[in-house]
Coordinates of C-alpha atoms in Angstrom, one line a residue:
Chain A
X1164 CA -68.8 -61.7 -44.1
X1165 CA -66.9 -61.0 -47.4
X1166 CA -67.1 -57.2 -47.0
X1167 CA -66.1 -57.3 -43.4
X1168 CA -62.7 -56.1 -42.3
X1169 CA -60.7 -59.0 -40.9
X1170 CA -58.6 -58.5 -37.9
X1171 CA -56.6 -61.5 -36.6
X1172 CA -55.9 -61.3 -32.9
X1173 CA -55.5 -65.0 -32.0
X1174 CA -51.7 -65.2 -32.4
X1175 CA -51.3 -67.5 -29.4
X1176 CA -53.2 -70.0 -31.4
X1177 CA -51.1 -69.6 -34.5
X1178 CA -49.6 -66.9 -36.7
X1179 CA -49.4 -66.1 -40.3
X1180 CA -46.3 -67.4 -42.2
X1181 CA -43.7 -64.8 -43.0
X1182 CA -43.2 -64.4 -46.8
X1183 CA -39.5 -64.6 -46.4
X1184 CA -39.9 -67.9 -44.5
X1185 CA -42.1 -69.3 -47.3
X1186 CA -39.5 -68.2 -49.9
X1187 CA -36.8 -70.1 -48.0
X1188 CA -39.0 -73.2 -47.8
X1189 CA -40.2 -73.3 -51.4
X1190 CA -37.1 -74.8 -53.0
X1191 CA -37.2 -77.7 -50.5
X1192 CA -40.6 -78.6 -51.8
X1193 CA -39.8 -78.2 -55.5
X1194 CA -36.2 -78.8 -56.2
X1195 CA -34.2 -79.8 -53.2
X1196 CA -36.7 -82.5 -52.3
X1197 CA -34.1 -85.2 -51.3
X1198 CA -34.3 -87.3 -48.2
X1199 CA -31.6 -86.1 -45.8
X1200 CA -30.9 -89.8 -45.0
X1201 CA -29.9 -90.6 -48.6
X1202 CA -26.3 -90.7 -49.6
X1203 CA -26.6 -88.9 -53.0
X1204 CA -26.4 -85.2 -53.8
X1205 CA -30.1 -84.7 -53.4
X1206 CA -29.9 -86.2 -49.9
X1207 CA -26.8 -84.2 -49.0
X1208 CA -28.5 -81.0 -50.0
X1209 CA -31.3 -81.7 -47.6
X1210 CA -28.9 -83.0 -44.9
X1211 CA -26.9 -79.7 -45.0
X1212 CA -30.1 -77.6 -44.7
X1213 CA -31.1 -79.5 -41.6
X1214 CA -27.6 -79.2 -40.1
X1215 CA -27.8 -75.4 -40.7
X1216 CA -31.2 -75.2 -39.2
X1217 CA -30.1 -77.1 -36.1
X1218 CA -27.4 -74.5 -35.6
X1219 CA -29.6 -71.5 -36.2
X1220 CA -32.1 -72.7 -33.6
X1221 CA -29.6 -73.9 -31.0
X1222 CA -27.5 -70.8 -31.0
X1223 CA -29.9 -68.2 -29.6
X1224 CA -30.9 -70.4 -26.7
X1225 CA -27.3 -71.3 -25.8
X1226 CA -27.6 -74.9 -26.9
X1227 CA -25.3 -77.1 -29.0
X1228 CA -26.7 -78.0 -32.4
X1229 CA -26.8 -81.7 -31.5
X1230 CA -29.0 -80.9 -28.5
X1231 CA -31.8 -79.9 -30.9
X1232 CA -34.2 -82.8 -31.9
X1233 CA -36.7 -81.9 -34.6
X1234 CA -40.2 -83.2 -34.0
X1235 CA -43.7 -82.5 -35.4
X1236 CA -45.0 -80.0 -32.8
X1237 CA -44.5 -78.6 -29.4
X1238 CA -47.1 -81.0 -28.2
X1239 CA -44.9 -83.9 -29.5
X1240 CA -41.9 -82.3 -27.8
X1241 CA -43.8 -82.2 -24.5
X1242 CA -45.0 -85.8 -24.8
X1243 CA -41.4 -86.9 -25.6
X1244 CA -39.9 -85.0 -22.7
X1245 CA -42.4 -86.3 -20.2
X1246 CA -42.8 -89.9 -21.3
X1247 CA -39.2 -90.2 -22.4
X1248 CA -37.7 -89.0 -19.1
X1249 CA -40.3 -90.8 -17.0
X1250 CA -39.5 -94.2 -18.7
X1251 CA -35.8 -93.8 -18.8
X1252 CA -35.5 -92.7 -15.2
X1253 CA -38.0 -95.1 -13.6
X1254 CA -35.3 -96.7 -11.5
X1255 CA -34.4 -93.3 -10.0
X1256 CA -37.8 -92.2 -9.0
X1257 CA -41.5 -91.9 -10.0
X1258 CA -42.3 -88.4 -8.9
X1259 CA -42.8 -85.5 -11.3
X1260 CA -43.7 -81.9 -10.4
X1261 CA -45.7 -79.6 -12.6
X1262 CA -48.2 -76.7 -12.3
X1263 CA -51.9 -76.4 -12.5
X1264 CA -51.6 -74.0 -15.4
X1265 CA -49.8 -76.2 -18.0
X1266 CA -50.9 -76.7 -21.5
X1267 CA -53.0 -79.9 -22.1
X1268 CA -49.9 -81.2 -24.0
X1269 CA -48.2 -81.5 -20.6
X1270 CA -51.2 -82.3 -18.4
X1271 CA -52.6 -85.2 -20.4
X1272 CA -49.3 -87.1 -20.7
X1273 CA -48.9 -86.6 -17.0
X1274 CA -52.4 -87.9 -16.3
X1275 CA -51.5 -91.0 -18.3
X1276 CA -48.3 -91.4 -16.3
X1277 CA -50.3 -91.1 -13.1
X1278 CA -52.4 -94.0 -14.2
X1279 CA -49.2 -96.0 -14.7
X1280 CA -48.1 -95.5 -11.2
X1281 CA -46.2 -92.2 -11.3
X1282 CA -46.8 -89.6 -8.7
X1283 CA -47.6 -86.1 -10.0
X1284 CA -47.6 -82.9 -7.9
X1285 CA -49.5 -80.0 -9.4
X1286 CA -48.2 -76.7 -8.0
X1287 CA -50.7 -74.0 -7.2
X1288 CA -50.2 -70.5 -8.7
X1289 CA -51.0 -67.1 -7.2
X1290 CA -53.6 -64.7 -8.6
X1291 CA -51.3 -63.6 -11.4
X1292 CA -50.3 -67.2 -12.4
X1293 CA -46.9 -67.4 -10.7
X1294 CA -45.7 -70.5 -8.9
X1295 CA -44.1 -70.2 -5.5
X1296 CA -40.5 -71.4 -5.6
X1297 CA -40.7 -72.3 -1.9
X1298 CA -43.6 -74.7 -2.6
X1299 CA -41.6 -76.3 -5.4
X1300 CA -38.7 -76.8 -3.1
X1301 CA -40.8 -78.2 -0.4
X1302 CA -42.5 -80.7 -2.7
X1303 CA -39.2 -81.9 -4.2
X1304 CA -38.3 -85.3 -2.8
X1305 CA -35.6 -88.0 -3.4
X1306 CA -38.1 -89.6 -5.8
X1307 CA -38.5 -86.5 -7.9
X1308 CA -37.0 -87.0 -11.4
X1309 CA -38.5 -84.1 -13.3
X1310 CA -39.9 -80.6 -12.9
X1311 CA -42.0 -79.4 -15.9
X1312 CA -43.1 -75.8 -15.8
X1313 CA -44.5 -73.7 -18.7
X1314 CA -42.3 -70.7 -19.5
X1315 CA -45.0 -68.2 -20.7
X1316 CA -48.6 -69.2 -20.2
X1317 CA -50.6 -69.5 -23.3
X1318 CA -53.8 -68.0 -21.9
X1319 CA -52.7 -65.3 -19.5
X1320 CA -49.1 -64.7 -20.6
X1321 CA -47.5 -65.1 -17.2
X1322 CA -43.7 -65.6 -17.6
X1323 CA -42.3 -67.8 -14.8
X1324 CA -38.9 -67.1 -13.3
X1325 CA -37.1 -69.9 -14.9
X1326 CA -33.7 -68.8 -13.6
X1327 CA -34.7 -69.3 -10.0
X1328 CA -36.5 -72.5 -10.7
X1329 CA -33.6 -73.8 -12.7
X1330 CA -31.2 -73.0 -9.9
X1331 CA -33.3 -74.9 -7.5
X1332 CA -33.6 -77.9 -9.8
X1333 CA -29.8 -78.0 -10.2
X1334 CA -29.3 -77.9 -6.5
X1335 CA -31.7 -80.8 -6.0
X1336 CA -30.4 -82.6 -9.0
X1337 CA -33.8 -82.9 -10.7
X1338 CA -34.3 -82.6 -14.5
X1339 CA -36.0 -79.4 -15.6
X1340 CA -38.3 -79.1 -18.6
X1341 CA -40.1 -76.1 -19.9
X1342 CA -42.7 -75.7 -22.6
X1343 CA -41.5 -72.5 -24.4
X1344 CA -44.0 -72.7 -27.3
X1345 CA -45.4 -69.2 -26.6
X1346 CA -42.2 -67.6 -25.3
X1347 CA -39.5 -68.4 -27.9
X1348 CA -38.4 -65.1 -29.6
X1349 CA -40.7 -63.1 -27.3
X1350 CA -38.6 -63.2 -24.1
X1351 CA -35.2 -64.4 -23.0
X1352 CA -34.6 -68.1 -23.2
X1353 CA -31.2 -69.4 -22.2
X1354 CA -30.7 -73.0 -21.4
X1355 CA -27.4 -72.3 -19.6
X1356 CA -28.6 -69.5 -17.5
X1357 CA -31.9 -71.2 -16.7
X1358 CA -30.3 -74.6 -16.1
X1359 CA -32.7 -76.2 -18.5
X1360 CA -32.4 -79.9 -19.4
X1361 CA -35.4 -80.0 -21.8
X1362 CA -37.2 -77.3 -23.8
X1363 CA -40.2 -77.7 -26.1
X1364 CA -40.3 -75.3 -29.1
X1365 CA -42.3 -74.8 -32.2
X1366 CA -42.4 -72.7 -35.3
X1367 CA -46.0 -71.7 -36.0
X1368 CA -46.4 -69.3 -33.0
X1369 CA -43.6 -67.1 -34.4
X1370 CA -44.5 -66.8 -38.1
X1371 CA -43.0 -70.2 -39.1
X1372 CA -44.8 -73.1 -40.6
X1373 CA -47.2 -75.5 -38.7
X1374 CA -46.2 -79.1 -38.3
X1375 CA -42.7 -78.7 -36.9
X1376 CA -41.2 -78.3 -33.5
X1377 CA -38.1 -79.2 -31.5
X1378 CA -37.1 -80.6 -28.2
X1379 CA -33.9 -79.3 -26.7
X1380 CA -32.2 -82.2 -24.8
X1381 CA -29.2 -81.3 -22.8
X1382 CA -26.3 -83.6 -23.5
X1383 CA -26.2 -86.5 -21.2
X1384 CA -29.9 -86.4 -20.3
X1385 CA -31.4 -89.8 -19.7
X1386 CA -34.4 -90.0 -22.1
X1387 CA -36.1 -92.6 -24.2
X1388 CA -37.4 -91.8 -27.7
X1389 CA -41.1 -92.1 -28.4
X1390 CA -40.9 -92.8 -32.1
X1391 CA -38.4 -95.3 -33.4
X1392 CA -37.7 -97.1 -36.6
X1393 CA -35.2 -95.2 -38.8
X1394 CA -32.6 -93.8 -36.6
X1395 CA -33.1 -90.1 -37.6
X1396 CA -32.4 -87.3 -35.2
X1397 CA -29.6 -89.1 -33.4
X1398 CA -31.9 -92.1 -32.9
X1399 CA -34.2 -89.9 -30.8
X1400 CA -37.0 -89.3 -33.3
X1401 CA -37.5 -91.5 -36.2
X1402 CA -39.3 -90.6 -39.4
X1403 CA -38.2 -88.8 -42.6
X1404 CA -37.4 -85.2 -41.8
X1405 CA -40.0 -82.5 -42.7
X1406 CA -37.2 -80.6 -44.5
X1407 CA -39.2 -77.6 -45.8
X1408 CA -40.7 -77.0 -42.4
X1409 CA -37.4 -77.4 -40.6
X1410 CA -35.9 -74.9 -43.0
X1411 CA -38.9 -72.6 -42.3
X1412 CA -38.5 -73.0 -38.6
X1413 CA -34.9 -72.0 -38.9
X1414 CA -35.7 -68.9 -40.9
X1415 CA -38.5 -67.9 -38.6
X1416 CA -36.1 -68.2 -35.6
X1417 CA -33.5 -66.0 -37.4
X1418 CA -36.0 -63.3 -38.2
X1419 CA -37.6 -63.6 -34.7
X1420 CA -34.3 -63.2 -32.9
X1421 CA -33.0 -60.5 -35.1
X1422 CA -36.1 -58.3 -34.5
X1423 CA -36.8 -59.5 -30.9
X1424 CA -35.9 -56.4 -29.0
X1425 CA -37.8 -53.9 -31.2
X1426 CA -40.7 -56.2 -31.8
X1427 CA -41.2 -57.1 -28.2
X1428 CA -41.1 -53.4 -27.3
X1429 CA -43.6 -52.3 -30.0
X1430 CA -46.0 -55.2 -29.4
X1431 CA -45.8 -54.6 -25.7
X1432 CA -46.7 -50.9 -26.0
X1433 CA -49.7 -51.7 -28.2
X1434 CA -50.7 -54.4 -25.6
X1435 CA -50.5 -51.9 -22.8
X1436 CA -52.6 -49.4 -24.7
X1437 CA -55.2 -52.0 -25.4
X1438 CA -55.3 -53.2 -21.8
X1439 CA -55.7 -49.6 -20.6
X1440 CA -58.6 -48.9 -23.0
X1441 CA -60.4 -52.2 -22.3
X1442 CA -60.2 -51.7 -18.5
X1443 CA -62.1 -48.5 -19.0
X1444 CA -65.2 -50.6 -19.6
X1445 CA -66.9 -51.0 -16.2
X1446 CA -66.8 -54.4 -14.4
X1447 CA -63.8 -55.8 -16.2
X1448 CA -60.6 -57.2 -14.9
X1449 CA -57.2 -58.2 -16.3
X1450 CA -56.2 -61.8 -15.9
X1451 CA -52.5 -62.2 -15.3
X1452 CA -49.6 -59.8 -14.5
X1453 CA -48.7 -56.5 -16.0
X1454 CA -45.4 -55.2 -17.5
X1455 CA -42.4 -57.3 -18.3
X1456 CA -43.5 -60.4 -16.6
X1457 CA -46.4 -60.7 -19.0
X1458 CA -45.8 -62.0 -22.6
X1459 CA -45.6 -59.0 -24.8
X1460 CA -48.5 -60.0 -27.0
X1461 CA -51.0 -61.4 -24.5
X1462 CA -54.2 -59.7 -23.2
X1463 CA -56.7 -61.6 -21.2
X1464 CA -59.7 -59.7 -19.7
X1465 CA -62.8 -60.9 -18.0
X1466 CA -66.1 -59.1 -18.5
X1467 CA -68.7 -59.5 -15.8
X1468 CA -72.2 -60.6 -16.5
X1469 CA -71.5 -62.0 -20.0
X1470 CA -70.3 -65.2 -21.5
X1471 CA -67.1 -65.3 -23.7
X1472 CA -68.4 -67.5 -26.5
X1473 CA -71.2 -65.0 -27.3
X1474 CA -68.7 -62.2 -27.3
X1475 CA -66.3 -64.2 -29.5
X1476 CA -69.0 -65.0 -32.0
X1477 CA -70.2 -61.4 -32.2
X1478 CA -66.6 -60.3 -32.7
X1479 CA -66.2 -62.9 -35.4
X1480 CA -69.2 -61.5 -37.2
X1481 CA -67.4 -58.2 -37.4
X1482 CA -64.2 -59.9 -38.6
X1483 CA -62.2 -60.0 -35.4
X1484 CA -60.7 -63.3 -34.4
X1485 CA -60.0 -63.9 -30.7
X1486 CA -60.3 -66.7 -28.1
X1487 CA -62.0 -67.3 -24.7
X1488 CA -61.7 -69.4 -21.6
X1489 CA -65.4 -69.9 -21.4
X1490 CA -66.7 -73.5 -20.8
X1491 CA -69.0 -73.0 -23.9
X1492 CA -66.0 -73.0 -26.2
X1493 CA -64.3 -76.1 -24.8
X1494 CA -65.1 -79.7 -25.8
X1495 CA -65.3 -80.6 -22.1
X1496 CA -67.7 -77.7 -21.3
X1497 CA -65.5 -76.8 -18.4
X1498 CA -64.1 -73.3 -17.8
X1499 CA -60.4 -72.6 -18.3
X1500 CA -58.4 -74.6 -15.8
X1501 CA -55.8 -71.9 -15.9
X1502 CA -58.1 -69.1 -14.8
X1503 CA -59.7 -71.2 -12.1
X1504 CA -56.2 -72.2 -10.8
X1505 CA -55.5 -68.5 -10.5
X1506 CA -58.5 -68.1 -8.2
X1507 CA -60.9 -66.8 -10.8
X1508 CA -64.5 -68.0 -10.3
X1509 CA -66.2 -70.0 -13.0
X1510 CA -68.2 -67.0 -14.0
X1511 CA -65.1 -64.9 -14.4
X1512 CA -63.6 -67.6 -16.6
X1513 CA -66.7 -67.8 -18.7
X1514 CA -66.5 -64.0 -19.3
X1515 CA -62.9 -64.0 -20.3
X1516 CA -61.5 -63.0 -23.7
X1517 CA -58.0 -63.6 -24.9
X1518 CA -56.6 -61.2 -27.4
X1519 CA -53.1 -62.0 -28.7
X1520 CA -51.2 -59.6 -31.0
X1521 CA -48.4 -60.1 -33.5
X1522 CA -45.8 -57.9 -35.0
X1523 CA -48.3 -57.1 -37.8
X1524 CA -51.1 -55.8 -35.4
X1525 CA -51.7 -52.1 -35.9
X1526 CA -53.2 -49.5 -33.6
X1527 CA -56.1 -49.1 -36.1
X1528 CA -56.9 -52.8 -35.7
X1529 CA -56.8 -52.5 -32.0
X1530 CA -59.1 -49.4 -32.0
X1531 CA -61.5 -51.2 -34.3
X1532 CA -61.5 -54.2 -32.0
X1533 CA -61.9 -52.1 -28.8
X1534 CA -64.8 -50.1 -30.3
X1535 CA -66.6 -53.3 -31.3
X1536 CA -65.9 -54.9 -27.9
X1537 CA -67.4 -51.9 -26.1
X1538 CA -70.6 -52.1 -28.2
X1539 CA -71.0 -55.9 -28.0
X1540 CA -70.3 -56.0 -24.2
X1541 CA -73.0 -53.3 -23.8
X1542 CA -75.5 -55.3 -25.9
X1543 CA -74.8 -58.6 -24.1
X1544 CA -75.1 -57.0 -20.7
X1545 CA -78.5 -55.6 -21.7
X1546 CA -79.5 -59.1 -22.6
X1547 CA -78.1 -60.7 -19.4
X1548 CA -80.2 -61.5 -16.4
X1549 CA -77.1 -61.3 -14.2
X1550 CA -76.6 -57.6 -15.0
X1551 CA -79.8 -56.9 -13.1
X1552 CA -79.3 -59.4 -10.3
X1553 CA -76.0 -57.8 -9.3
X1554 CA -77.1 -54.2 -9.6
Chain B
X95 CA -62.9 -76.1 -31.1
X96 CA -65.0 -75.5 -34.1
X97 CA -68.7 -75.0 -33.4
X98 CA -70.9 -75.2 -36.4
X99 CA -74.0 -73.1 -36.0
X100 CA -76.7 -72.9 -38.7
X101 CA -77.5 -69.7 -40.4
X102 CA -80.8 -69.5 -38.6
X103 CA -79.1 -70.0 -35.2
X104 CA -76.6 -67.1 -36.0
X105 CA -79.5 -65.0 -37.2
X106 CA -81.4 -65.4 -33.9
X107 CA -78.2 -64.8 -32.0
X108 CA -77.6 -61.6 -33.9
X109 CA -81.1 -60.4 -33.8
X110 CA -82.8 -62.0 -30.7
X111 CA -86.6 -61.6 -30.6
X112 CA -88.6 -60.7 -27.5
X113 CA -85.7 -59.5 -25.4
X114 CA -86.3 -58.0 -22.0
X115 CA -88.6 -58.4 -19.0
X116 CA -92.4 -57.9 -18.9
X117 CA -93.4 -55.6 -16.0
X118 CA -96.0 -57.2 -13.7
X119 CA -95.8 -60.6 -15.4
X120 CA -98.3 -63.4 -14.9
X121 CA -95.5 -65.9 -14.6
X122 CA -91.7 -65.7 -14.4
X123 CA -88.8 -68.0 -14.1
X124 CA -85.0 -68.2 -14.1
X125 CA -83.2 -71.4 -14.9
X126 CA -79.6 -72.5 -15.3
X127 CA -76.5 -71.5 -13.3
X128 CA -74.0 -68.8 -13.9
X129 CA -71.2 -71.2 -12.8
X130 CA -72.1 -73.5 -15.7
X131 CA -72.1 -70.5 -18.0
X132 CA -75.8 -70.5 -19.0
X133 CA -78.9 -68.9 -17.6
X134 CA -82.2 -67.9 -19.1
X135 CA -85.0 -65.9 -17.5
X136 CA -88.5 -65.6 -18.9
X137 CA -91.5 -63.5 -18.1
X138 CA -94.9 -64.3 -19.5
X139 CA -98.3 -62.6 -19.8
X140 CA -101.3 -64.9 -20.0
X141 CA -104.7 -63.7 -21.4
X142 CA -107.6 -66.1 -21.8
X143 CA -105.4 -69.1 -21.3
X144 CA -103.1 -67.9 -24.1
X145 CA -99.5 -66.7 -23.8
X146 CA -100.1 -63.2 -25.1
X147 CA -96.6 -61.9 -24.4
X148 CA -93.3 -63.4 -23.5
X149 CA -89.8 -61.9 -23.0
X150 CA -86.4 -63.4 -22.2
X151 CA -83.0 -62.6 -20.9
X152 CA -80.0 -64.7 -21.4
X153 CA -76.5 -65.2 -20.0
X154 CA -74.7 -67.7 -22.2
X155 CA -73.2 -68.7 -25.5
X156 CA -74.6 -67.9 -28.9
X157 CA -76.9 -71.0 -29.0
X158 CA -78.2 -70.1 -25.5
X159 CA -79.4 -66.8 -26.9
X160 CA -80.7 -68.3 -30.1
X161 CA -82.6 -71.1 -28.5
X162 CA -84.3 -68.7 -26.0
X163 CA -85.1 -66.3 -28.8
X164 CA -86.8 -69.0 -31.0
X165 CA -88.6 -70.4 -28.0
X166 CA -90.3 -67.1 -27.4
X167 CA -91.4 -67.0 -31.0
X168 CA -92.8 -70.5 -30.8
X169 CA -94.6 -69.9 -27.5
X170 CA -96.1 -66.5 -28.2
X171 CA -99.9 -66.7 -28.9
X172 CA -100.0 -70.4 -28.0
X173 CA -102.4 -71.8 -25.4
X174 CA -100.7 -72.6 -22.1
X175 CA -101.3 -76.3 -22.7
X176 CA -99.8 -76.2 -26.2
X177 CA -96.8 -74.2 -25.0
X178 CA -96.1 -76.9 -22.4
X179 CA -95.8 -79.3 -25.2
X180 CA -92.9 -77.5 -26.9
X181 CA -90.0 -79.9 -26.8
X182 CA -86.3 -79.3 -27.1
X183 CA -86.3 -81.4 -30.1
X184 CA -88.7 -79.0 -31.8
X185 CA -86.4 -76.0 -30.9
X186 CA -83.5 -77.9 -32.3
X187 CA -85.3 -78.7 -35.5
X188 CA -86.5 -75.1 -35.9
X189 CA -82.9 -73.9 -35.8
X190 CA -81.9 -76.5 -38.3
X191 CA -79.9 -78.6 -35.8
X192 CA -77.6 -77.6 -33.0
X193 CA -74.2 -79.2 -32.5
X194 CA -74.5 -82.0 -30.0
X195 CA -72.5 -80.1 -27.4
X196 CA -75.1 -77.3 -27.5
X197 CA -78.2 -79.4 -27.3
X198 CA -78.4 -78.6 -23.5
X199 CA -79.2 -75.0 -24.5
X200 CA -82.4 -76.0 -26.1
X201 CA -83.3 -78.1 -23.0
X202 CA -82.6 -75.1 -20.8
X203 CA -84.9 -72.9 -22.9
X204 CA -87.8 -75.4 -22.7
X205 CA -87.3 -76.0 -19.0
X206 CA -87.4 -72.3 -18.4
X207 CA -90.7 -72.0 -20.2
X208 CA -92.1 -74.9 -18.3
X209 CA -91.2 -73.3 -15.0
X210 CA -92.6 -69.9 -16.0
X211 CA -95.9 -71.7 -16.8
X212 CA -95.7 -73.5 -13.4
X213 CA -95.2 -70.2 -11.7
X214 CA -98.3 -68.8 -13.5
X215 CA -100.4 -71.9 -12.6
X216 CA -99.2 -71.8 -9.0
X217 CA -100.2 -68.1 -8.7
X218 CA -103.6 -68.9 -10.1
X219 CA -104.3 -72.1 -8.2
X220 CA -104.2 -74.1 -11.4
X221 CA -101.3 -76.4 -10.5
X222 CA -102.5 -80.0 -10.5
X223 CA -99.2 -81.6 -9.5
X224 CA -96.3 -79.8 -8.0
X225 CA -93.2 -80.4 -10.3
X226 CA -90.9 -79.5 -7.4
X227 CA -92.2 -82.2 -5.1
X228 CA -89.5 -84.8 -4.4
X229 CA -90.9 -88.0 -6.0
X230 CA -89.8 -90.6 -8.5
X231 CA -91.7 -89.0 -11.4
X232 CA -90.1 -85.6 -10.9
X233 CA -86.6 -87.0 -10.4
X234 CA -87.0 -88.9 -13.6
X235 CA -88.4 -85.8 -15.3
X236 CA -85.4 -83.7 -14.2
X237 CA -82.8 -86.3 -15.1
X238 CA -84.4 -86.2 -18.6
X239 CA -83.1 -82.7 -18.8
X240 CA -79.5 -83.7 -18.3
X241 CA -77.8 -84.0 -21.7
X242 CA -74.6 -85.8 -22.4
X243 CA -72.6 -83.4 -24.5
X244 CA -70.9 -86.3 -26.2
X245 CA -74.1 -87.7 -27.7
X246 CA -76.5 -84.8 -27.5
X247 CA -79.1 -87.1 -25.9
X248 CA -80.5 -87.1 -22.4
X249 CA -79.1 -89.5 -19.8
X250 CA -82.5 -91.3 -19.2
X251 CA -83.2 -92.1 -22.9
X252 CA -79.6 -93.1 -23.5
X253 CA -79.7 -95.5 -20.5
X254 CA -76.8 -93.7 -18.8
X255 CA -78.8 -93.9 -15.6
X256 CA -79.1 -97.5 -14.5
X257 CA -81.3 -96.6 -11.5
X258 CA -82.0 -94.0 -8.9
X259 CA -83.9 -93.9 -5.6
X260 CA -84.6 -91.5 -2.8
X261 CA -85.0 -91.6 1.0
X262 CA -85.7 -88.6 3.2
X263 CA -84.4 -86.1 0.7
X264 CA -81.3 -88.1 -0.1
X265 CA -81.2 -89.1 -3.7
X266 CA -78.8 -91.6 -5.1
X267 CA -78.2 -91.9 -8.8
X268 CA -76.3 -94.8 -10.3
X269 CA -74.7 -94.2 -13.7
X270 CA -73.6 -96.8 -16.2
X271 CA -70.5 -94.8 -17.2
X272 CA -66.9 -94.7 -16.0
X273 CA -65.8 -91.9 -13.8
X274 CA -63.2 -90.9 -16.4
X275 CA -65.8 -90.7 -19.2
X276 CA -65.1 -87.5 -21.1
X277 CA -68.3 -85.7 -19.9
X278 CA -68.7 -87.3 -16.5
X279 CA -67.9 -84.1 -14.7
X280 CA -70.4 -82.1 -16.7
X281 CA -73.1 -84.8 -16.2
X282 CA -72.4 -84.9 -12.5
X283 CA -72.7 -81.1 -12.2
X284 CA -75.9 -81.1 -14.3
X285 CA -77.5 -83.8 -12.2
X286 CA -76.8 -81.9 -9.0
X287 CA -78.0 -78.6 -10.5
X288 CA -81.3 -80.2 -11.7
X289 CA -82.1 -82.1 -8.5
X290 CA -81.1 -79.6 -5.8
X291 CA -84.1 -77.4 -6.4
X292 CA -86.6 -80.2 -5.5
X293 CA -88.5 -79.5 -2.3
X294 CA -87.0 -81.2 0.8
X295 CA -83.8 -82.0 -1.2
X296 CA -80.9 -83.0 1.1
X297 CA -78.2 -84.5 -1.0
X298 CA -77.4 -86.5 -4.1
X299 CA -75.0 -89.3 -4.3
X300 CA -73.8 -90.2 -7.7
X301 CA -72.1 -93.5 -8.3
X302 CA -70.3 -94.8 -11.4
X303 CA -70.0 -98.3 -12.6
X304 CA -68.3 -99.5 -15.8
X305 CA -66.9 -102.7 -17.1

């Protein structure tokens, strides 16, 4: 394993930290370690850094600094948005609308709310993973308090039309939340234009540190905090600030936004090249849309007759890190709920491979990966009893 | 999710033994289900009551391939009776231990061998009892092949099944777990998959009960 080349193509799981980001963070571990809630100079130093970070993150999404609440992860932001809005708006209604392709960080809190008497509507998606706005409109009732729809899907990269959804939510006077963990700095995100009331963000999918996220909460939104006992973050999220990570989040946002246009274009071109090459392999299909409505760094392909975990393990043995929607790789032993919601069969989900690029991915790395995939898929198909059955 | 495979499991996965299909076999079988993501097929050649050759094909995860591979090594050159005695525990031990969530792969491998031997015995009029007959013993036997991925144990030994009965091909199975138990969906699918191939099977009704 030590002599093997290593190619990291699982950037939807997490990314490497930018060196510049680390450099920005380091002083806040070593020298400027004050608690931003303290009144002395050490504290003020940290407080100023957080204030700056809030501004840096708010600005590109069209938010006000005080509308950004720092939390521990996008998962926490999702939990806060859902539980917080559900509890605070109980008197207004108990109905929440979401989709069948959300991240577990949205689905599981909603399952819990369902048990507590909330009504949840799970919207269907089409074959490419898009919701139907008409269906959303139809399902919205007087009891609907919140619509939560993932911006760019983490498995298949489908980017929803938040502008149209937001417009509808505004007309119906329903709060609108999106999980933008995958999309931030990879596609347009504008809280004004999209009429968003709540947005979950994080740093580690865009070369920032792990352990920090944010929830955008539009001014005036009725929401309860989840974590209390200290008054931090405008009494919306208690706990001593993770100052170095917040600073890192801010730097990663700055770099991400500065290079967005070029980086999205370059990564997208490499993505399209890889998709084209992979689809040359017989009996393969792309999951999700093509072009601009697909996240620039996402590839998700199903290979007939074989199972994704075996493919993933073989790729790992030649140093390539990817992910799969196969049941074998999940703790529940169920195939990806996203691929099945898109109408893929369980077998197609088992044979799926997710490859997610970053700004560091090179054509050489893609070629190395594709060559290995071709060989491994061939070997596994030789081994598979299904290959013969279907011939 | 991190899956910890032993070196031996990885070695068998990378270099599977006895891959393929024997032409004109004395017994063959295919078990598992593509919808569940794992399938194994076996072909065997029997000479003088001994398994002289065995070959497998596999659709499934790394441990599915590794368990089938090591099974063929263990079964080769064994007498038919001894081959029948190979247990999933033995496969598991040979590989140095599988993660709990992967134990079902070793069960599938062993069940596939058993059904290849049954096929051989059926072809040669050696079958004493039909394992596909719908009766209490065979239902129990099949439920013993259903593994709870949370514990890595079968649902009979772990007392997850409180009781079962059958009437005119309709089987009911009562489980001592809650419907929202983490692996209830998998257990339910596996029960169905194992019972529906019994002769005269009509339906299975699975009930949950928990405190």
